[in-house]
Tab-separated table of C-alpha atoms in Angstrom:
chain	number	residue	atom	x	y	z
A	1	MET	CA	113.957	134.637	105.848
A	2	ASN	CA	112.805	138.122	106.797
A	3	SER	CA	109.470	137.982	108.629
A	4	SER	CA	108.395	141.355	107.184
A	5	ARG	CA	108.812	140.403	103.557
A	6	CYS	CA	106.761	142.314	100.981
A	7	ALA	CA	104.017	140.576	98.979
A	8	ALA	CA	106.371	140.105	95.996
A	9	CYS	CA	109.159	138.463	98.002
A	10	LYS	CA	106.624	136.295	99.840
A	11	HIS	CA	105.135	135.228	96.488
A	12	LEU	CA	108.587	134.557	95.041
A	13	ARG	CA	109.663	132.785	98.263
A	14	ARG	CA	112.791	134.851	98.621
A	15	ARG	CA	114.414	137.123	101.193
A	16	CYS	CA	113.142	140.736	101.006
A	17	PRO	CA	116.225	142.974	100.722
A	18	SER	CA	116.228	146.383	102.398
A	19	ASP	CA	116.322	148.057	98.971
A	20	CYS	CA	113.649	145.756	97.462
A	21	ILE	CA	112.226	147.353	94.284
A	22	PHE	CA	108.777	145.867	94.986
A	23	ALA	CA	108.402	146.470	98.736
A	24	PRO	CA	107.087	150.080	98.667
A	25	TYR	CA	104.370	149.217	96.129
A	26	PHE	CA	103.431	145.653	97.027
A	27	PRO	CA	102.851	145.540	100.795
A	28	SER	CA	102.453	142.152	102.423
A	29	ASN	CA	98.847	142.883	103.447
A	30	ASN	CA	97.698	142.803	99.793
A	31	PRO	CA	99.094	139.625	98.246
A	32	ARG	CA	96.641	139.592	95.300
A	33	ARG	CA	98.075	142.836	93.925
A	34	PHE	CA	101.420	141.193	93.249
A	35	ALA	CA	99.867	137.886	92.168
A	36	TYR	CA	98.045	139.732	89.341
A	37	VAL	CA	101.109	141.522	87.931
A	38	HIS	CA	103.218	138.410	88.351
A	39	LYS	CA	100.778	136.298	86.351
A	40	ILE	CA	100.498	138.774	83.454
A	41	PHE	CA	103.826	140.635	83.264
A	42	GLY	CA	106.164	138.454	85.287
A	43	ALA	CA	108.134	139.653	88.312
A	44	SER	CA	111.255	140.429	86.295
A	45	ASN	CA	109.447	142.689	83.789
A	46	VAL	CA	107.604	144.534	86.572
A	47	GLY	CA	110.891	145.026	88.426
A	48	LYS	CA	112.547	146.354	85.248
A	49	ILE	CA	109.709	148.787	84.491
A	50	LEU	CA	109.824	150.153	88.061
A	51	GLN	CA	113.631	150.296	88.149
A	52	ASP	CA	113.775	152.330	84.915
A	53	LEU	CA	111.482	155.025	86.360
A	54	PRO	CA	112.295	157.867	88.757
A	55	VAL	CA	111.202	156.883	92.286
A	56	SER	CA	108.377	159.454	92.263
A	57	TYR	CA	106.642	157.703	89.351
A	58	ARG	CA	106.944	154.130	90.572
A	59	GLY	CA	103.808	154.131	92.734
A	60	GLU	CA	101.608	155.212	89.814
A	61	ALA	CA	103.323	152.717	87.514
A	62	ALA	CA	102.707	149.879	90.009
A	63	ASN	CA	99.031	150.914	90.259
A	64	THR	CA	98.508	151.014	86.491
A	65	LEU	CA	100.336	147.689	86.028
A	66	CYS	CA	97.988	146.150	88.608
A	67	TYR	CA	94.975	147.633	86.835
A	68	GLU	CA	96.092	146.294	83.449
A	69	ALA	CA	96.918	142.876	84.866
A	70	TYR	CA	93.516	142.708	86.572
A	71	CYS	CA	91.767	143.678	83.301
A	72	ARG	CA	93.671	140.958	81.405
A	73	ILE	CA	92.829	138.299	84.013
A	74	LYS	CA	89.157	139.323	83.870
A	75	ASP	CA	89.133	139.462	80.062
A	76	PRO	CA	92.020	137.433	78.616
A	77	VAL	CA	91.122	138.332	75.014
A	78	TYR	CA	90.768	142.119	75.207
A	79	GLY	CA	92.147	143.131	78.609
A	80	CYS	CA	92.455	146.869	79.169
A	81	ALA	CA	92.220	147.430	75.392
A	82	GLY	CA	88.601	146.242	75.619
A	83	ILE	CA	87.868	149.093	78.053
A	84	VAL	CA	89.533	151.553	75.648
A	85	ASP	CA	87.263	150.268	72.848
A	86	GLN	CA	84.110	150.561	74.982
A	87	LEU	CA	84.983	154.094	76.085
A	88	ASN	CA	85.764	155.120	72.500
A	89	GLU	CA	82.320	153.842	71.473
A	90	GLN	CA	80.567	155.688	74.326
A	91	LEU	CA	82.468	158.864	73.474
A	92	LYS	CA	81.490	158.573	69.807
A	93	VAL	CA	77.807	158.239	70.791
A	94	ALA	CA	77.972	161.215	73.204
A	95	GLU	CA	79.764	163.388	70.632
A	96	TYR	CA	77.257	162.445	67.940
A	97	GLN	CA	74.350	163.350	70.241
A	98	LEU	CA	76.044	166.646	71.082
A	99	ALA	CA	76.592	167.502	67.412
A	100	THR	CA	72.984	166.560	66.545
A	101	ILE	CA	71.532	168.601	69.369
A	102	LYS	CA	73.720	171.614	68.523
A	103	ALA	CA	72.618	171.469	64.889
A	104	ALA	CA	68.968	171.248	66.007
A	105	ILE	CA	69.430	174.273	68.273
A	106	THR	CA	70.933	176.319	65.455
A	107	THR	CA	67.778	175.667	63.420
A	108	THR	CA	65.345	176.054	66.311
A	109	LEU	CA	66.705	179.359	67.542
A	110	GLN	CA	66.440	181.095	64.161
A	111	PRO	CA	64.187	184.193	64.604
A	112	SER	CA	61.892	182.927	61.836
A	113	TYR	CA	61.330	179.646	63.690
A	114	LEU	CA	60.697	181.382	67.000
A	115	LEU	CA	58.212	183.759	65.384
A	116	ASP	CA	56.467	180.919	63.631
A	117	GLN	CA	56.148	178.916	66.840
A	118	SER	CA	54.832	181.825	68.854
A	119	LEU	CA	52.308	182.831	66.198
A	120	HIS	CA	50.848	179.346	66.499
A	121	MET	CA	50.385	180.019	70.191
A	122	LEU	CA	48.597	183.299	69.779
B	1	MET	CA	117.191	126.281	61.971
B	2	ASN	CA	113.998	126.708	59.952
B	3	SER	CA	114.397	129.502	57.392
B	4	SER	CA	110.724	130.482	57.657
B	5	ARG	CA	110.729	131.052	61.388
B	6	CYS	CA	108.074	133.392	62.823
B	7	ALA	CA	109.043	136.732	64.395
B	8	ALA	CA	108.866	135.228	67.897
B	9	CYS	CA	111.165	132.283	67.143
B	10	LYS	CA	113.573	134.578	65.291
B	11	HIS	CA	113.607	136.932	68.280
B	12	LEU	CA	114.111	134.034	70.700
B	13	ARG	CA	116.728	132.466	68.387
B	14	ARG	CA	115.021	129.111	68.381
B	15	ARG	CA	113.631	126.638	65.872
B	16	CYS	CA	110.027	127.423	64.864
B	17	PRO	CA	107.994	124.248	65.416
B	18	SER	CA	105.159	123.409	63.023
B	19	ASP	CA	102.646	123.920	65.862
B	20	CYS	CA	104.293	127.141	67.120
B	21	ILE	CA	101.832	129.044	69.328
B	22	PHE	CA	103.220	132.406	68.122
B	23	ALA	CA	103.602	131.809	64.363
B	24	PRO	CA	100.027	132.612	63.221
B	25	TYR	CA	100.010	135.944	65.111
B	26	PHE	CA	103.604	137.097	64.866
B	27	PRO	CA	104.680	136.787	61.220
B	28	SER	CA	108.340	137.224	60.372
B	29	ASN	CA	107.670	140.361	58.306
B	30	ASN	CA	106.710	142.348	61.436
B	31	PRO	CA	109.456	141.763	64.015
B	32	ARG	CA	108.561	144.829	66.132
B	33	ARG	CA	105.164	143.354	67.026
B	34	PHE	CA	106.786	140.510	68.940
B	35	ALA	CA	109.581	142.695	70.304
B	36	TYR	CA	106.943	144.865	72.044
B	37	VAL	CA	105.053	142.033	73.741
B	38	HIS	CA	108.297	140.288	74.640
B	39	LYS	CA	109.637	143.388	76.367
B	40	ILE	CA	106.490	144.018	78.430
B	41	PHE	CA	104.865	140.630	79.040
B	42	GLY	CA	107.654	138.164	78.286
B	43	ALA	CA	107.403	135.413	75.674
B	44	SER	CA	106.329	132.794	78.186
B	45	ASN	CA	103.388	134.831	79.526
B	46	VAL	CA	102.212	135.710	75.999
B	47	GLY	CA	102.439	132.045	75.013
B	48	LYS	CA	100.450	131.039	78.114
B	49	ILE	CA	97.716	133.636	77.490
B	50	LEU	CA	97.338	132.488	73.855
B	51	GLN	CA	97.461	128.784	74.760
B	52	ASP	CA	94.690	129.160	77.333
B	53	LEU	CA	92.304	130.672	74.742
B	54	PRO	CA	90.251	128.954	72.045
B	55	VAL	CA	92.052	129.298	68.684
B	56	SER	CA	89.388	131.690	67.337
B	57	TYR	CA	90.200	134.275	70.042
B	58	ARG	CA	93.978	134.167	69.811
B	59	GLY	CA	94.333	136.663	66.964
B	60	GLU	CA	92.390	139.355	68.863
B	61	ALA	CA	94.302	138.559	72.058
B	62	ALA	CA	97.647	138.919	70.236
B	63	ASN	CA	96.486	142.272	68.801
B	64	THR	CA	95.374	143.653	72.148
B	65	LEU	CA	98.561	142.434	73.867
B	66	CYS	CA	100.578	144.271	71.186
B	67	TYR	CA	98.494	147.395	71.709
B	68	GLU	CA	98.964	147.293	75.483
B	69	ALA	CA	102.680	146.606	75.176
B	70	TYR	CA	103.074	149.502	72.744
B	71	CYS	CA	101.174	151.834	75.113
B	72	ARG	CA	103.419	150.805	78.033
B	73	ILE	CA	106.601	151.342	76.005
B	74	LYS	CA	105.359	154.782	74.930
B	75	ASP	CA	104.207	155.685	78.446
B	76	PRO	CA	105.984	153.509	81.043
B	77	VAL	CA	104.111	155.113	83.965
B	78	TYR	CA	100.501	154.925	82.792
B	79	GLY	CA	100.504	152.656	79.721
B	80	CYS	CA	97.078	151.748	78.411
B	81	ALA	CA	95.525	152.786	81.735
B	82	GLY	CA	96.505	156.380	80.855
B	83	ILE	CA	94.353	156.147	77.725
B	84	VAL	CA	91.457	154.807	79.829
B	85	ASP	CA	91.824	157.828	82.148
B	86	GLN	CA	91.909	160.303	79.247
B	87	LEU	CA	88.849	158.755	77.603
B	88	ASN	CA	86.955	158.754	80.909
B	89	GLU	CA	87.736	162.462	81.262
B	90	GLN	CA	86.604	163.247	77.687
B	91	LEU	CA	83.429	161.230	78.233
B	92	LYS	CA	82.701	163.099	81.464
B	93	VAL	CA	83.090	166.442	79.639
B	94	ALA	CA	80.872	165.348	76.713
B	95	GLU	CA	78.171	164.000	79.067
B	96	TYR	CA	78.256	167.178	81.138
B	97	GLN	CA	77.857	169.310	77.995
B	98	LEU	CA	74.997	167.107	76.862
B	99	ALA	CA	73.220	167.384	80.224
B	100	THR	CA	73.739	171.168	80.293
B	101	ILE	CA	72.472	171.659	76.774
B	102	LYS	CA	69.428	169.425	77.399
B	103	ALA	CA	68.569	171.412	80.531
B	104	ALA	CA	68.928	174.675	78.570
B	105	ILE	CA	66.640	173.345	75.852
B	106	THR	CA	63.985	172.381	78.375
B	107	THR	CA	63.951	176.006	79.585
B	108	THR	CA	64.278	177.603	76.149
B	109	LEU	CA	61.490	175.642	74.533
B	110	GLN	CA	58.908	176.566	77.159
B	111	PRO	CA	55.989	178.341	75.402
B	112	SER	CA	56.413	181.355	77.695
B	113	TYR	CA	60.062	181.760	76.659
B	114	LEU	CA	59.263	181.413	72.965
B	115	LEU	CA	56.486	183.971	73.230
B	116	ASP	CA	58.679	186.372	75.124
B	117	GLN	CA	61.490	186.073	72.543
B	118	SER	CA	59.196	186.582	69.612
B	119	LEU	CA	57.462	189.585	71.168
B	120	HIS	CA	60.858	191.246	71.387
B	121	MET	CA	61.175	190.733	67.655
B	122	LEU	CA	57.872	192.279	66.741
């Protein structure tokens, strides 16, 4: 056994090869990171996803897989899709408020309205 | 072999038991739905996630797993997390516009501003 095994190889109780697909993205000092993706996607699927990507994209892919796995562990029914739903709702509310306020401005800034308001002040 | 096997059991080339955990959520007329989750999560992980949930939540969980799997197949680097990022960005923009427009209104609707504008019109 290699004493400097990555978190994935430690978790899988195997030797960490020098060209380990997991090692650069799952360092041994953060074992939970691999435990999450292993529980949700399985080591083999994570390895396949990383292997199929150019090396420069693998770090981001490992990060987003961890994020998704964490979301699914936290919320086994909705996972990351629950966050997408919440954000879509918040965006709908913000866009509705924006549209309402813009429509109100269009009315309010009509010269006739401004004149009317100021005459009340005189 | 059962001739009315669900999409999961057909995909896994196995008999579909009467208490199949997949059957209610992966009907045989939509084989792609299972193919997606199988490719990304693996049949065993999907089965485990469904099994650990009360029956009433399993349908939603199967739907969100399909959604996540589809996102990851479409975008292997960012998956569903990419959509979360995009929505967060759009929300930030909408909230910034809303704050800006509210600040502008506070200034514009001051009596002094209204009076000034209307005097220009006279």
